C-alpha positions as a Markdown table, in Angstrom:
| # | Residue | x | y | z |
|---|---|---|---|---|
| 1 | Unk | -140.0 | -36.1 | -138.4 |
| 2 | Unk | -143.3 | -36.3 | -136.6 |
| 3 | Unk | -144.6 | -34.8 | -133.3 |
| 4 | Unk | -147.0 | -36.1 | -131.4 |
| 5 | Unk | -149.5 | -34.3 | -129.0 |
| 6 | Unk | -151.7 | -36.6 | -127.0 |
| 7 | Unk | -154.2 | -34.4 | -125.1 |
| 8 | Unk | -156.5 | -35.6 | -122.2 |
| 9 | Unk | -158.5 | -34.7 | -119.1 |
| 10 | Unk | -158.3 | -37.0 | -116.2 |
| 11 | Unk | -161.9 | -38.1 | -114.4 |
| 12 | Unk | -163.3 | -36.2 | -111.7 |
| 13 | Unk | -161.8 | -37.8 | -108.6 |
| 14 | Unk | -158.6 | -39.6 | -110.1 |
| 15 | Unk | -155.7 | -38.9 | -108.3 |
| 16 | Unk | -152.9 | -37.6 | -110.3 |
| 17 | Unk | -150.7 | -39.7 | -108.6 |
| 18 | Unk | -152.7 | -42.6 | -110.2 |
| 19 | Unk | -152.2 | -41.5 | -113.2 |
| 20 | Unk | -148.2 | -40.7 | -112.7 |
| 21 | Unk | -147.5 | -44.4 | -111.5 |
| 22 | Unk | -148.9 | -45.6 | -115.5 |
| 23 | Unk | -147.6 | -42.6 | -117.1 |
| 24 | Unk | -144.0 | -42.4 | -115.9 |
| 25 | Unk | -143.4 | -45.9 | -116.7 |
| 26 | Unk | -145.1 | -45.4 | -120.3 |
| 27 | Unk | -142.6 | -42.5 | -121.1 |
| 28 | Unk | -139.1 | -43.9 | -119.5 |
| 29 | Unk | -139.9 | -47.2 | -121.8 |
| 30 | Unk | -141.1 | -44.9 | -124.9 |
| 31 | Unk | -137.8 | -42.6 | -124.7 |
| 32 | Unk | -135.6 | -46.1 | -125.3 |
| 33 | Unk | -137.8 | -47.1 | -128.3 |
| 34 | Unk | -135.7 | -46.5 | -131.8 |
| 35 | Unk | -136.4 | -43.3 | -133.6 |
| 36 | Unk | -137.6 | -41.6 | -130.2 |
| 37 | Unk | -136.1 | -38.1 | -130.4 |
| 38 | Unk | -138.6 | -36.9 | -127.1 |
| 39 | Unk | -141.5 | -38.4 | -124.7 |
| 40 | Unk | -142.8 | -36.4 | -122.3 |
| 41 | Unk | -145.9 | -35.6 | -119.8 |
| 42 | Unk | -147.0 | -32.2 | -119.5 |
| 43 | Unk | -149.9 | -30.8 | -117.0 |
| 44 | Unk | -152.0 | -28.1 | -117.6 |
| 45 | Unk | -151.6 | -24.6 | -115.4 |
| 46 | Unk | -154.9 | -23.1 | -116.5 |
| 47 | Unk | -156.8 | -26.9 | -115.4 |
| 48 | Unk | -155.0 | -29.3 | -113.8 |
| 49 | Unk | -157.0 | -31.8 | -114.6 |
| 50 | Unk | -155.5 | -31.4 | -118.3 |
| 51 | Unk | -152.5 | -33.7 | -119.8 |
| 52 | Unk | -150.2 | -33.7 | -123.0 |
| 53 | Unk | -147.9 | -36.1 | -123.8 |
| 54 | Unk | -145.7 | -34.5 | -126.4 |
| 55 | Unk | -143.2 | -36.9 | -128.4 |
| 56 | Unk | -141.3 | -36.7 | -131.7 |
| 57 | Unk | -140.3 | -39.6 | -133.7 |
| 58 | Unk | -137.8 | -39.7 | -136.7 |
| 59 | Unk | -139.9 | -41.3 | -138.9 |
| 60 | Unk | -143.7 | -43.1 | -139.3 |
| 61 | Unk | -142.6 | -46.4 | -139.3 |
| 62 | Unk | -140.6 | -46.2 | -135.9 |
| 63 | Unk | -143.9 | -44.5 | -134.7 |
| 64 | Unk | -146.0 | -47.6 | -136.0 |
| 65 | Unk | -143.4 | -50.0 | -134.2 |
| 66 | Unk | -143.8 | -47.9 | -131.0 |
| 67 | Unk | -148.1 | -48.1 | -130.9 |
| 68 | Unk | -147.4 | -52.0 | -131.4 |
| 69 | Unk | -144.8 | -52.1 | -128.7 |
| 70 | Unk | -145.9 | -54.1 | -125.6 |
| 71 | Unk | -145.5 | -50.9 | -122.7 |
| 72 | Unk | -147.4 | -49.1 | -125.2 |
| 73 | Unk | -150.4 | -51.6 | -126.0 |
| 74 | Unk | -151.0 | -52.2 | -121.9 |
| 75 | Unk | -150.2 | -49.0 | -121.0 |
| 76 | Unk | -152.2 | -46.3 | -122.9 |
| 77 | Unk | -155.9 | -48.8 | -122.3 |
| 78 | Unk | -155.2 | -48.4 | -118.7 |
| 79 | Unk | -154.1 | -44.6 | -119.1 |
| 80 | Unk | -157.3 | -43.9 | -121.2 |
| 81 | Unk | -159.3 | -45.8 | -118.8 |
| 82 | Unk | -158.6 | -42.6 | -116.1 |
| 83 | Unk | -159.7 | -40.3 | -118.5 |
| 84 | Unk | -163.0 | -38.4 | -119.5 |
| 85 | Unk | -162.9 | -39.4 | -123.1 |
| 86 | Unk | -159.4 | -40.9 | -123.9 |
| 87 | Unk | -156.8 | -39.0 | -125.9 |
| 88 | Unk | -156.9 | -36.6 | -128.4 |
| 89 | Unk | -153.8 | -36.9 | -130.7 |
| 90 | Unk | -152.7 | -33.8 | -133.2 |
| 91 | Unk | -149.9 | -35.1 | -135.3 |
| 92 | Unk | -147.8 | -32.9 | -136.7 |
| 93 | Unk | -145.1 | -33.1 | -139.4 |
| 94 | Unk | -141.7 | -31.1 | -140.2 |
């Protein structure tokens, strides 16, 4: 099983809103993708310009097949476009 923890800090003067209309389709499409065990957004309480997506997948391969899936490969460009300097991604394995 691996989790995933996407960190990222949205640009000075993006609205979060802007962000939430990319990110909430990204995650309701990620959660039906096979091996998906958990997608989901976090915001930051000590910076609120400060995102995590956190997911858990059963197995590499899925994950693979998820970064190749098309909501994933139009999504996360325009995601990482309203950021400072993209994602950070800390993957984890149990």
């Amino acid at each position: 099983m691996l989790r995933i923890n996407a960190f990222f800090t949205l640009k000075e003067g993006v609205s979060k809103e802007a962000l939430l209309q990319l990110t909430n389709e990204l995650v309701a499409k990620s959660r039906k993708d096979e091996g998906n065990k958990g997608y989901d957004l976090f915001q930051s309480t000590t910076n609120v310009r400060v995102f995590m997506f956190c997911e858990t997948w059963e197995s590499r391969e899925q994950l693979d097949k998820h970064s190749q899936a098309p909501h994933f490969t139009t999504l996360v460009p325009q995601i990482e476009a309203l950021t400072e300097a993209g994602m950070k991604l800390e993957v984890l394995e149990k």
